[in-house]
Amino acid sequence: MNTDKQPSKESVRQWLRMQIAQRRPPPDPQEIRRELGWERTKVQLAKAKR
């Protein structure tokens, strides 16, 4: 059973708009996952490998 919670597409778009408005280069995908709470913990990764 997959219990990962992903933010909505609209929340990702809003977050990206804020990043663009700050005139910085887009962050790497790992940073995006961390800021949006998509990063999987070591416990989740261990369970997924079973």
PDB file of N, CA and C in Angstrom:
ATOM      1  N   MET A   1       0.838  -1.182   0.000  1.00  0.00           N
ATOM      2  CA  MET A   1       0.000   0.000   0.000  1.00  0.00           C
ATOM      3  C   MET A   1       0.883   1.246   0.000  1.00  0.00           C
ATOM      4  N   ASN A   2       0.612   2.139  -0.873  1.00  0.00           N
ATOM      5  CA  ASN A   2       1.400   3.365  -1.004  1.00  0.00           C
ATOM      6  C   ASN A   2       0.702   4.484  -0.238  1.00  0.00           C
ATOM      7  N   THR A   3       1.362   4.991   0.811  1.00  0.00           N
ATOM      8  CA  THR A   3       0.756   6.041   1.633  1.00  0.00           C
ATOM      9  C   THR A   3       1.475   7.368   1.487  1.00  0.00           C
ATOM     10  N   ASP A   4       2.319   7.501   0.457  1.00  0.00           N
ATOM     11  CA  ASP A   4       3.018   8.763   0.236  1.00  0.00           C
ATOM     12  C   ASP A   4       2.012   9.842  -0.133  1.00  0.00           C
ATOM     13  N   LYS A   5       2.186  11.017   0.452  1.00  0.00           N
ATOM     14  CA  LYS A   5       1.284  12.122   0.162  1.00  0.00           C
ATOM     15  C   LYS A   5       2.010  13.112  -0.734  1.00  0.00           C
ATOM     16  N   GLN A   6       1.460  13.351  -1.901  1.00  0.00           N
ATOM     17  CA  GLN A   6       2.040  14.310  -2.826  1.00  0.00           C
ATOM     18  C   GLN A   6       1.198  15.567  -2.832  1.00  0.00           C
ATOM     19  N   PRO A   7       1.857  16.718  -2.926  1.00  0.00           N
ATOM     20  CA  PRO A   7       1.082  17.961  -3.017  1.00  0.00           C
ATOM     21  C   PRO A   7       0.370  18.037  -4.362  1.00  0.00           C
ATOM     22  N   SER A   8      -0.648  18.858  -4.411  1.00  0.00           N
ATOM     23  CA  SER A   8      -1.395  19.005  -5.660  1.00  0.00           C
ATOM     24  C   SER A   8      -0.534  19.702  -6.711  1.00  0.00           C
ATOM     25  N   LYS A   9      -0.919  19.528  -7.956  1.00  0.00           N
ATOM     26  CA  LYS A   9      -0.187  20.178  -9.050  1.00  0.00           C
ATOM     27  C   LYS A   9      -0.223  21.697  -8.888  1.00  0.00           C
ATOM     28  N   GLU A  10      -1.364  22.201  -8.419  1.00  0.00           N
ATOM     29  CA  GLU A  10      -1.487  23.644  -8.247  1.00  0.00           C
ATOM     30  C   GLU A  10      -0.540  24.159  -7.166  1.00  0.00           C
ATOM     31  N   SER A  11      -0.350  23.406  -6.081  1.00  0.00           N
ATOM     32  CA  SER A  11       0.576  23.862  -5.037  1.00  0.00           C
ATOM     33  C   SER A  11       2.012  23.837  -5.542  1.00  0.00           C
ATOM     34  N   VAL A  12       2.340  22.875  -6.398  1.00  0.00           N
ATOM     35  CA  VAL A  12       3.676  22.831  -6.988  1.00  0.00           C
ATOM     36  C   VAL A  12       3.866  24.029  -7.925  1.00  0.00           C
ATOM     37  N   ARG A  13       2.847  24.320  -8.725  1.00  0.00           N
ATOM     38  CA  ARG A  13       2.925  25.473  -9.627  1.00  0.00           C
ATOM     39  C   ARG A  13       3.084  26.775  -8.846  1.00  0.00           C
ATOM     40  N   GLN A  14       2.328  26.921  -7.761  1.00  0.00           N
ATOM     41  CA  GLN A  14       2.420  28.120  -6.935  1.00  0.00           C
ATOM     42  C   GLN A  14       3.817  28.249  -6.339  1.00  0.00           C
ATOM     43  N   TRP A  15       4.351  27.152  -5.847  1.00  0.00           N
ATOM     44  CA  TRP A  15       5.699  27.156  -5.270  1.00  0.00           C
ATOM     45  C   TRP A  15       6.724  27.547  -6.334  1.00  0.00           C
ATOM     46  N   LEU A  16       6.594  26.998  -7.537  1.00  0.00           N
ATOM     47  CA  LEU A  16       7.523  27.301  -8.611  1.00  0.00           C
ATOM     48  C   LEU A  16       7.419  28.771  -9.026  1.00  0.00           C
ATOM     49  N   ARG A  17       6.195  29.315  -9.068  1.00  0.00           N
ATOM     50  CA  ARG A  17       6.029  30.738  -9.376  1.00  0.00           C
ATOM     51  C   ARG A  17       6.756  31.606  -8.361  1.00  0.00           C
ATOM     52  N   MET A  18       6.676  31.237  -7.091  1.00  0.00           N
ATOM     53  CA  MET A  18       7.371  32.004  -6.055  1.00  0.00           C
ATOM     54  C   MET A  18       8.884  31.938  -6.263  1.00  0.00           C
ATOM     55  N   GLN A  19       9.376  30.765  -6.654  1.00  0.00           N
ATOM     56  CA  GLN A  19      10.804  30.616  -6.901  1.00  0.00           C
ATOM     57  C   GLN A  19      11.243  31.477  -8.084  1.00  0.00           C
ATOM     58  N   ILE A  20      10.442  31.484  -9.138  1.00  0.00           N
ATOM     59  CA  ILE A  20      10.759  32.272 -10.331  1.00  0.00           C
ATOM     60  C   ILE A  20      10.717  33.765  -9.996  1.00  0.00           C
ATOM     61  N   ALA A  21       9.754  34.166  -9.176  1.00  0.00           N
ATOM     62  CA  ALA A  21       9.629  35.577  -8.800  1.00  0.00           C
ATOM     63  C   ALA A  21      10.857  36.064  -8.035  1.00  0.00           C
ATOM     64  N   GLN A  22      11.534  35.170  -7.368  1.00  0.00           N
ATOM     65  CA  GLN A  22      12.731  35.549  -6.619  1.00  0.00           C
ATOM     66  C   GLN A  22      13.958  35.642  -7.522  1.00  0.00           C
ATOM     67  N   ARG A  23      13.771  35.365  -8.796  1.00  0.00           N
ATOM     68  CA  ARG A  23      14.816  35.490  -9.824  1.00  0.00           C
ATOM     69  C   ARG A  23      16.077  34.691  -9.505  1.00  0.00           C
ATOM     70  N   ARG A  24      15.866  33.520  -8.998  1.00  0.00           N
ATOM     71  CA  ARG A  24      16.986  32.615  -8.768  1.00  0.00           C
ATOM     72  C   ARG A  24      16.859  31.461  -9.750  1.00  0.00           C
ATOM     73  N   PRO A  25      17.962  30.793 -10.046  1.00  0.00           N
ATOM     74  CA  PRO A  25      17.836  29.629 -10.915  1.00  0.00           C
ATOM     75  C   PRO A  25      17.004  28.557 -10.215  1.00  0.00           C
ATOM     76  N   PRO A  26      16.296  27.742 -10.974  1.00  0.00           N
ATOM     77  CA  PRO A  26      15.471  26.713 -10.340  1.00  0.00           C
ATOM     78  C   PRO A  26      16.347  25.758  -9.531  1.00  0.00           C
ATOM     79  N   PRO A  27      15.851  25.330  -8.393  1.00  0.00           N
ATOM     80  CA  PRO A  27      16.630  24.404  -7.567  1.00  0.00           C
ATOM     81  C   PRO A  27      16.674  23.021  -8.200  1.00  0.00           C
ATOM     82  N   ASP A  28      17.586  22.208  -7.713  1.00  0.00           N
ATOM     83  CA  ASP A  28      17.673  20.851  -8.235  1.00  0.00           C
ATOM     84  C   ASP A  28      16.469  20.046  -7.723  1.00  0.00           C
ATOM     85  N   PRO A  29      16.126  18.952  -8.389  1.00  0.00           N
ATOM     86  CA  PRO A  29      14.946  18.170  -8.016  1.00  0.00           C
ATOM     87  C   PRO A  29      14.953  17.705  -6.555  1.00  0.00           C
ATOM     88  N   GLN A  30      16.119  17.378  -6.021  1.00  0.00           N
ATOM     89  CA  GLN A  30      16.201  16.925  -4.632  1.00  0.00           C
ATOM     90  C   GLN A  30      15.755  18.038  -3.675  1.00  0.00           C
ATOM     91  N   GLU A  31      16.135  19.260  -3.953  1.00  0.00           N
ATOM     92  CA  GLU A  31      15.738  20.411  -3.130  1.00  0.00           C
ATOM     93  C   GLU A  31      14.233  20.640  -3.220  1.00  0.00           C
ATOM     94  N   ILE A  32      13.665  20.494  -4.405  1.00  0.00           N
ATOM     95  CA  ILE A  32      12.222  20.651  -4.583  1.00  0.00           C
ATOM     96  C   ILE A  32      11.484  19.609  -3.759  1.00  0.00           C
ATOM     97  N   ARG A  33      11.917  18.352  -3.855  1.00  0.00           N
ATOM     98  CA  ARG A  33      11.278  17.283  -3.072  1.00  0.00           C
ATOM     99  C   ARG A  33      11.347  17.571  -1.577  1.00  0.00           C
ATOM    100  N   ARG A  34      12.503  18.059  -1.109  1.00  0.00           N
ATOM    101  CA  ARG A  34      12.680  18.336   0.316  1.00  0.00           C
ATOM    102  C   ARG A  34      11.735  19.453   0.762  1.00  0.00           C
ATOM    103  N   GLU A  35      11.662  20.535  -0.015  1.00  0.00           N
ATOM    104  CA  GLU A  35      10.827  21.673   0.362  1.00  0.00           C
ATOM    105  C   GLU A  35       9.338  21.360   0.305  1.00  0.00           C
ATOM    106  N   LEU A  36       8.943  20.465  -0.593  1.00  0.00           N
ATOM    107  CA  LEU A  36       7.531  20.104  -0.712  1.00  0.00           C
ATOM    108  C   LEU A  36       7.148  18.923   0.170  1.00  0.00           C
ATOM    109  N   GLY A  37       8.118  18.367   0.876  1.00  0.00           N
ATOM    110  CA  GLY A  37       7.824  17.252   1.766  1.00  0.00           C
ATOM    111  C   GLY A  37       7.697  15.924   1.053  1.00  0.00           C
ATOM    112  N   TRP A  38       8.246  15.810  -0.146  1.00  0.00           N
ATOM    113  CA  TRP A  38       8.188  14.552  -0.884  1.00  0.00           C
ATOM    114  C   TRP A  38       9.308  13.611  -0.505  1.00  0.00           C
ATOM    115  N   GLU A  39      10.287  14.108   0.224  1.00  0.00           N
ATOM    116  CA  GLU A  39      11.458  13.299   0.538  1.00  0.00           C
ATOM    117  C   GLU A  39      11.045  12.107   1.396  1.00  0.00           C
ATOM    118  N   ARG A  40      11.446  10.951   0.985  1.00  0.00           N
ATOM    119  CA  ARG A  40      11.101   9.746   1.713  1.00  0.00           C
ATOM    120  C   ARG A  40      12.141   9.496   2.790  1.00  0.00           C
ATOM    121  N   THR A  41      11.677   9.086   3.933  1.00  0.00           N
ATOM    122  CA  THR A  41      12.587   8.803   5.029  1.00  0.00           C
ATOM    123  C   THR A  41      13.267   7.463   4.808  1.00  0.00           C
ATOM    124  N   LYS A  42      14.320   7.208   5.551  1.00  0.00           N
ATOM    125  CA  LYS A  42      15.035   5.942   5.434  1.00  0.00           C
ATOM    126  C   LYS A  42      14.125   4.767   5.798  1.00  0.00           C
ATOM    127  N   VAL A  43      13.226   4.971   6.755  1.00  0.00           N
ATOM    128  CA  VAL A  43      12.294   3.916   7.146  1.00  0.00           C
ATOM    129  C   VAL A  43      11.361   3.570   5.984  1.00  0.00           C
ATOM    130  N   GLN A  44      10.833   4.600   5.310  1.00  0.00           N
ATOM    131  CA  GLN A  44       9.957   4.359   4.170  1.00  0.00           C
ATOM    132  C   GLN A  44      10.692   3.639   3.052  1.00  0.00           C
ATOM    133  N   LEU A  45      11.944   4.038   2.807  1.00  0.00           N
ATOM    134  CA  LEU A  45      12.735   3.394   1.753  1.00  0.00           C
ATOM    135  C   LEU A  45      13.002   1.933   2.084  1.00  0.00           C
ATOM    136  N   ALA A  46      13.285   1.639   3.355  1.00  0.00           N
ATOM    137  CA  ALA A  46      13.539   0.262   3.772  1.00  0.00           C
ATOM    138  C   ALA A  46      12.290  -0.595   3.593  1.00  0.00           C
ATOM    139  N   LYS A  47      11.120  -0.049   3.927  1.00  0.00           N
ATOM    140  CA  LYS A  47       9.875  -0.784   3.765  1.00  0.00           C
ATOM    141  C   LYS A  47       9.574  -1.035   2.286  1.00  0.00           C
ATOM    142  N   ALA A  48       9.892  -0.070   1.441  1.00  0.00           N
ATOM    143  CA  ALA A  48       9.622  -0.203   0.005  1.00  0.00           C
ATOM    144  C   ALA A  48      10.500  -1.274  -0.634  1.00  0.00           C
ATOM    145  N   LYS A  49      11.691  -1.492  -0.081  1.00  0.00           N
ATOM    146  CA  LYS A  49      12.609  -2.480  -0.655  1.00  0.00           C
ATOM    147  C   LYS A  49      12.215  -3.916  -0.294  1.00  0.00           C
ATOM    148  N   ARG A  50      11.394  -4.092   0.712  1.00  0.00           N
ATOM    149  CA  ARG A  50      11.011  -5.455   1.144  1.00  0.00           C
ATOM    150  C   ARG A  50      10.157  -6.165   0.151  1.00  0.00           C
TER     151      ARG A  50
END
